Structures are given as C-alpha cells and as structure tokens.
Amino acid sequence: MLDRCDRVQIAVHDAAKAAQRFGQLLGCEVARRDHSRHLGAKRTILAAGESEFELCEPDGAGGLTQDFLSRRGEGLMTAGYCTADLDSMAKRWEGLGVAYDLDGEQLYLSNEATFGLPIVISESTYR
C-alpha cells in the first residue's frame, strides 16, 4: 500500500535558519509553509528532488515538536511515506484496531503500533 519513503520531519528551533542551511548544503528550496496541529509546529517544507524535508518549529503551544526538542534536541523526528490511497490506509488501520491521527492531509500512526518508529503517511505526489 505504500509507494515510497518521501519525506522526513525534522524538529528545529529556527526553521528559517535551518531552511537556509539545507538550501546551501543540498540545493533545497522552500515549497510551502503550513501548520501541523498534531505536531504543534509551524512547518517549512523544502523540496529535495522527489522528497521533502519538513522543518518543524514549535508553535509555542507545546506539543510533540516541543517535547521532542526538550528531550533530544534538534533532529530527525518522523519518517514519512506516501500512498496512492490515504482513505484505504486509514480503513486498514481501523480494521486492525490501530490508533492514528488525521491532521490535514496526513495520517500519523501511533508509535506503539510501529515499535517506536514515528510514521506519517501522505498522499502520493510526484514533483
């Protein structure tokens, strides 16, 4: 049901500074900015070929991103995959009795279901 690993979510203190650095190092460009309720973060999404770096900066309201930064500091927070049919993926998990959260157009799978690996699933797109 998954197409590929297409993104990583990285917890950062300063998304603008991180975006500039990734741009210098890897030639990434800002594709868009948004907010994630699930992560409690302002996101700066960088395009990197067919993949994306989601730079997650805490939104000030607490939440998963701030908790991650407090415990571990900046770094890789979530592995991201994509599927052609997000609804079928959610129904599959419901049938298995697995907890998940729908935030915008992304599904976040419970860490308990994946042996501690935080996973986010997005709809497949080709850049």
Tab-separated table of N, CA, C and O in Angstrom, residues 65-126:
chain	number	residue	atom	x	y	z
A	65	THR	N	6.439	18.455	18.941
A	65	THR	CA	7.721	19.019	18.491
A	65	THR	C	8.487	19.613	19.658
A	65	THR	O	9.684	19.368	19.814
A	66	GLN	N	7.804	20.382	20.509
A	66	GLN	CA	8.479	20.957	21.673
A	66	GLN	C	8.965	19.864	22.609
A	66	GLN	O	10.081	19.931	23.131
A	67	ASP	N	8.160	18.830	22.818
A	67	ASP	CA	8.568	17.702	23.659
A	67	ASP	C	9.814	17.029	23.103
A	67	ASP	O	10.744	16.698	23.838
A	68	PHE	N	9.841	16.816	21.782
A	68	PHE	CA	10.998	16.189	21.143
A	68	PHE	C	12.248	17.035	21.366
A	68	PHE	O	13.299	16.523	21.751
A	69	LEU	N	12.141	18.345	21.098
A	69	LEU	CA	13.292	19.235	21.269
A	69	LEU	C	13.781	19.245	22.711
A	69	LEU	O	14.989	19.257	22.957
A	70	SER	N	12.872	19.230	23.667
A	70	SER	CA	13.247	19.252	25.076
A	70	SER	C	13.973	17.974	25.491
A	70	SER	O	14.909	18.015	26.278
A	71	ARG	N	13.521	16.845	24.946
A	71	ARG	CA	14.120	15.549	25.298
A	71	ARG	C	15.407	15.262	24.534
A	71	ARG	O	16.362	14.745	25.104
A	72	ARG	N	15.423	15.576	23.231
A	72	ARG	CA	16.505	15.103	22.378
A	72	ARG	C	17.287	16.190	21.654
A	72	ARG	O	18.314	15.918	21.064
A	73	GLY	N	16.751	17.390	21.622
A	73	GLY	CA	17.382	18.439	20.824
A	73	GLY	C	16.949	18.309	19.371
A	73	GLY	O	16.084	17.503	19.032
A	74	GLU	N	17.547	19.101	18.519
A	74	GLU	CA	17.155	19.107	17.114
A	74	GLU	C	17.499	17.768	16.454
A	74	GLU	O	18.486	17.132	16.807
A	75	GLY	N	16.677	17.381	15.478
A	75	GLY	CA	16.999	16.162	14.755
A	75	GLY	C	15.790	15.485	14.137
A	75	GLY	O	14.667	15.991	14.190
A	76	LEU	N	16.059	14.328	13.552
A	76	LEU	CA	15.044	13.534	12.874
A	76	LEU	C	13.968	13.113	13.856
A	76	LEU	O	14.240	12.460	14.857
A	77	MET	N	12.736	13.495	13.549
A	77	MET	CA	11.612	13.237	14.434
A	77	MET	C	10.692	12.157	13.885
A	77	MET	O	10.189	11.315	14.623
A	78	THR	N	10.430	12.169	12.552
A	78	THR	CA	9.453	11.267	11.956
A	78	THR	C	9.884	10.855	10.555
A	78	THR	O	10.367	11.683	9.791
A	79	ALA	N	9.674	9.573	10.220
A	79	ALA	CA	9.863	9.095	8.853
A	79	ALA	C	8.533	9.230	8.129
A	79	ALA	O	7.479	8.946	8.698
A	80	GLY	N	8.567	9.663	6.884
A	80	GLY	CA	7.332	9.877	6.134
A	80	GLY	C	7.264	9.041	4.874
A	80	GLY	O	8.242	8.923	4.140
A	81	TYR	N	6.101	8.480	4.652
A	81	TYR	CA	5.857	7.634	3.483
A	81	TYR	C	4.641	8.160	2.753
A	81	TYR	O	3.896	8.974	3.271
A	82	CYS	N	4.416	7.673	1.538
A	82	CYS	CA	3.238	8.086	0.808
A	82	CYS	C	2.507	6.878	0.236
A	82	CYS	O	3.087	5.809	0.066
A	83	THR	N	1.229	7.099	-0.019
A	83	THR	CA	0.355	6.077	-0.579
A	83	THR	C	-0.574	6.724	-1.595
A	83	THR	O	-0.896	7.905	-1.476
A	84	ALA	N	-0.995	5.957	-2.555
A	84	ALA	CA	-1.927	6.460	-3.562
A	84	ALA	C	-3.341	6.599	-3.011
A	84	ALA	O	-4.156	7.317	-3.566
A	85	ASP	N	-3.628	5.923	-1.887
A	85	ASP	CA	-4.990	5.913	-1.355
A	85	ASP	C	-4.974	6.051	0.167
A	85	ASP	O	-4.974	5.062	0.894
A	86	LEU	N	-4.973	7.293	0.614
A	86	LEU	CA	-4.914	7.587	2.042
A	86	LEU	C	-6.128	7.026	2.792
A	86	LEU	O	-5.988	6.497	3.899
A	87	ASP	N	-7.300	7.113	2.187
A	87	ASP	CA	-8.515	6.602	2.834
A	87	ASP	C	-8.432	5.094	3.077
A	87	ASP	O	-8.828	4.607	4.139
A	88	SER	N	-7.928	4.354	2.106
A	88	SER	CA	-7.799	2.907	2.285
A	88	SER	C	-6.812	2.569	3.390
A	88	SER	O	-7.000	1.604	4.127
A	89	MET	N	-5.757	3.370	3.504
A	89	MET	CA	-4.777	3.145	4.574
A	89	MET	C	-5.444	3.343	5.930
A	89	MET	O	-5.286	2.535	6.838
A	90	ALA	N	-6.222	4.419	6.072
A	90	ALA	CA	-6.916	4.680	7.339
A	90	ALA	C	-7.896	3.545	7.651
A	90	ALA	O	-7.965	3.079	8.795
A	91	LYS	N	-8.638	3.086	6.659
A	91	LYS	CA	-9.588	1.984	6.873
A	91	LYS	C	-8.869	0.698	7.271
A	91	LYS	O	-9.360	-0.066	8.100
A	92	ARG	N	-7.708	0.465	6.686
A	92	ARG	CA	-6.904	-0.714	7.041
A	92	ARG	C	-6.550	-0.675	8.523
A	92	ARG	O	-6.702	-1.646	9.245
A	93	TRP	N	-6.078	0.492	8.982
A	93	TRP	CA	-5.695	0.630	10.386
A	93	TRP	C	-6.902	0.487	11.297
A	93	TRP	O	-6.812	-0.122	12.363
A	94	GLU	N	-8.026	1.069	10.887
A	94	GLU	CA	-9.251	0.933	11.685
A	94	GLU	C	-9.644	-0.528	11.826
A	94	GLU	O	-10.027	-0.982	12.899
A	95	GLY	N	-9.532	-1.283	10.737
A	95	GLY	CA	-9.844	-2.705	10.771
A	95	GLY	C	-8.930	-3.489	11.681
A	95	GLY	O	-9.326	-4.519	12.243
A	96	LEU	N	-7.721	-3.007	11.841
A	96	LEU	CA	-6.755	-3.658	12.735
A	96	LEU	C	-6.858	-3.141	14.171
A	96	LEU	O	-6.176	-3.646	15.057
A	97	GLY	N	-7.686	-2.108	14.377
A	97	GLY	CA	-7.817	-1.517	15.709
A	97	GLY	C	-6.606	-0.696	16.116
A	97	GLY	O	-6.316	-0.555	17.300
A	98	VAL	N	-5.903	-0.125	15.120
A	98	VAL	CA	-4.692	0.644	15.382
A	98	VAL	C	-5.031	2.132	15.455
A	98	VAL	O	-5.715	2.669	14.579
A	99	ALA	N	-4.534	2.793	16.484
A	99	ALA	CA	-4.787	4.227	16.673
A	99	ALA	C	-3.976	5.059	15.683
A	99	ALA	O	-2.832	4.744	15.380
A	100	TYR	N	-4.611	6.115	15.176
A	100	TYR	CA	-3.935	7.060	14.294
A	100	TYR	C	-4.602	8.415	14.453
A	100	TYR	O	-5.661	8.543	15.043
A	101	ASP	N	-3.933	9.437	13.908
A	101	ASP	CA	-4.487	10.788	13.931
A	101	ASP	C	-4.443	11.343	12.513
A	101	ASP	O	-3.413	11.250	11.845
A	102	LEU	N	-5.555	11.882	12.048
A	102	LEU	CA	-5.615	12.569	10.759
A	102	LEU	C	-5.430	14.052	11.026
A	102	LEU	O	-6.209	14.664	11.747
A	103	ASP	N	-4.374	14.625	10.451
A	103	ASP	CA	-4.087	16.047	10.597
A	103	ASP	C	-3.941	16.628	9.199
A	103	ASP	O	-2.953	16.372	8.512
A	104	GLY	N	-4.949	17.365	8.759
A	104	GLY	CA	-4.931	17.892	7.401
A	104	GLY	C	-4.988	16.744	6.415
A	104	GLY	O	-5.900	15.936	6.433
A	105	GLU	N	-3.968	16.637	5.596
A	105	GLU	CA	-3.906	15.575	4.591
A	105	GLU	C	-2.852	14.536	4.939
A	105	GLU	O	-2.301	13.873	4.051
A	106	GLN	N	-2.562	14.376	6.236
A	106	GLN	CA	-1.574	13.398	6.672
A	106	GLN	C	-2.142	12.529	7.785
A	106	GLN	O	-2.877	13.000	8.659
A	107	LEU	N	-1.743	11.251	7.757
A	107	LEU	CA	-2.098	10.299	8.809
A	107	LEU	C	-0.861	10.045	9.663
A	107	LEU	O	0.223	9.765	9.133
A	108	TYR	N	-1.027	10.149	10.960
A	108	TYR	CA	0.055	9.843	11.889
A	108	TYR	C	-0.287	8.541	12.591
A	108	TYR	O	-1.320	8.429	13.248
A	109	LEU	N	0.592	7.551	12.451
A	109	LEU	CA	0.390	6.244	13.039
A	109	LEU	C	0.943	6.231	14.454
A	109	LEU	O	2.016	6.781	14.724
A	110	SER	N	0.225	5.615	15.353
A	110	SER	CA	0.640	5.505	16.746
A	110	SER	C	2.015	4.840	16.853
A	110	SER	O	2.269	3.810	16.226
A	111	ASN	N	2.907	5.411	17.661
A	111	ASN	CA	4.247	4.841	17.871
A	111	ASN	C	4.186	3.431	18.427
A	111	ASN	O	5.055	2.606	18.160
A	112	GLU	N	3.167	3.154	19.225
A	112	GLU	CA	3.037	1.831	19.833
A	112	GLU	C	2.836	0.752	18.763
A	112	GLU	O	3.206	-0.398	18.954
A	113	ALA	N	2.254	1.118	17.643
A	113	ALA	CA	1.985	0.151	16.572
A	113	ALA	C	3.230	-0.157	15.745
A	113	ALA	O	3.253	-1.148	15.020
A	114	THR	N	4.251	0.691	15.835
A	114	THR	CA	5.412	0.565	14.955
A	114	THR	C	6.725	0.407	15.710
A	114	THR	O	7.772	0.833	15.232
A	115	PHE	N	6.671	-0.176	16.895
A	115	PHE	CA	7.876	-0.444	17.674
A	115	PHE	C	8.689	0.821	17.933
A	115	PHE	O	9.914	0.805	17.901
A	116	GLY	N	7.983	1.947	18.142
A	116	GLY	CA	8.635	3.198	18.499
A	116	GLY	C	9.017	4.098	17.335
A	116	GLY	O	9.523	5.192	17.559
A	117	LEU	N	8.789	3.669	16.088
A	117	LEU	CA	9.134	4.490	14.936
A	117	LEU	C	7.966	5.400	14.572
A	117	LEU	O	6.932	4.914	14.119
A	118	PRO	N	8.080	6.705	14.790
A	118	PRO	CA	7.011	7.615	14.396
A	118	PRO	C	6.889	7.648	12.868
A	118	PRO	O	7.876	7.839	12.169
A	119	ILE	N	5.675	7.442	12.358
A	119	ILE	CA	5.439	7.404	10.912
A	119	ILE	C	4.312	8.357	10.548
A	119	ILE	O	3.296	8.409	11.225
A	120	VAL	N	4.513	9.084	9.459
A	120	VAL	CA	3.477	9.935	8.882
A	120	VAL	C	3.265	9.472	7.443
A	120	VAL	O	4.218	9.145	6.739
A	121	ILE	N	2.006	9.390	7.033
A	121	ILE	CA	1.658	8.960	5.678
A	121	ILE	C	0.944	10.112	4.972
A	121	ILE	O	0.006	10.688	5.503
A	122	SER	N	1.401	10.427	3.759
A	122	SER	CA	0.801	11.476	2.932
A	122	SER	C	0.313	10.862	1.633
A	122	SER	O	0.717	9.757	1.269
A	123	GLU	N	-0.539	11.590	0.949
A	123	GLU	CA	-0.990	11.169	-0.381
A	123	GLU	C	0.188	11.251	-1.343
A	123	GLU	O	1.002	12.172	-1.289
A	124	SER	N	0.330	10.282	-2.233
A	124	SER	CA	1.412	10.273	-3.211
A	124	SER	C	1.308	11.458	-4.155
A	124	SER	O	0.234	11.762	-4.662
A	125	THR	N	2.426	12.132	-4.335
A	125	THR	CA	2.536	13.188	-5.327
A	125	THR	C	3.882	13.032	-6.017
A	125	THR	O	4.811	12.458	-5.451
A	126	TYR	N	3.968	13.525	-7.204
A	126	TYR	CA	5.238	13.476	-7.928
A	126	TYR	C	5.614	14.900	-8.284
A	126	TYR	O	4.817	15.635	-8.847
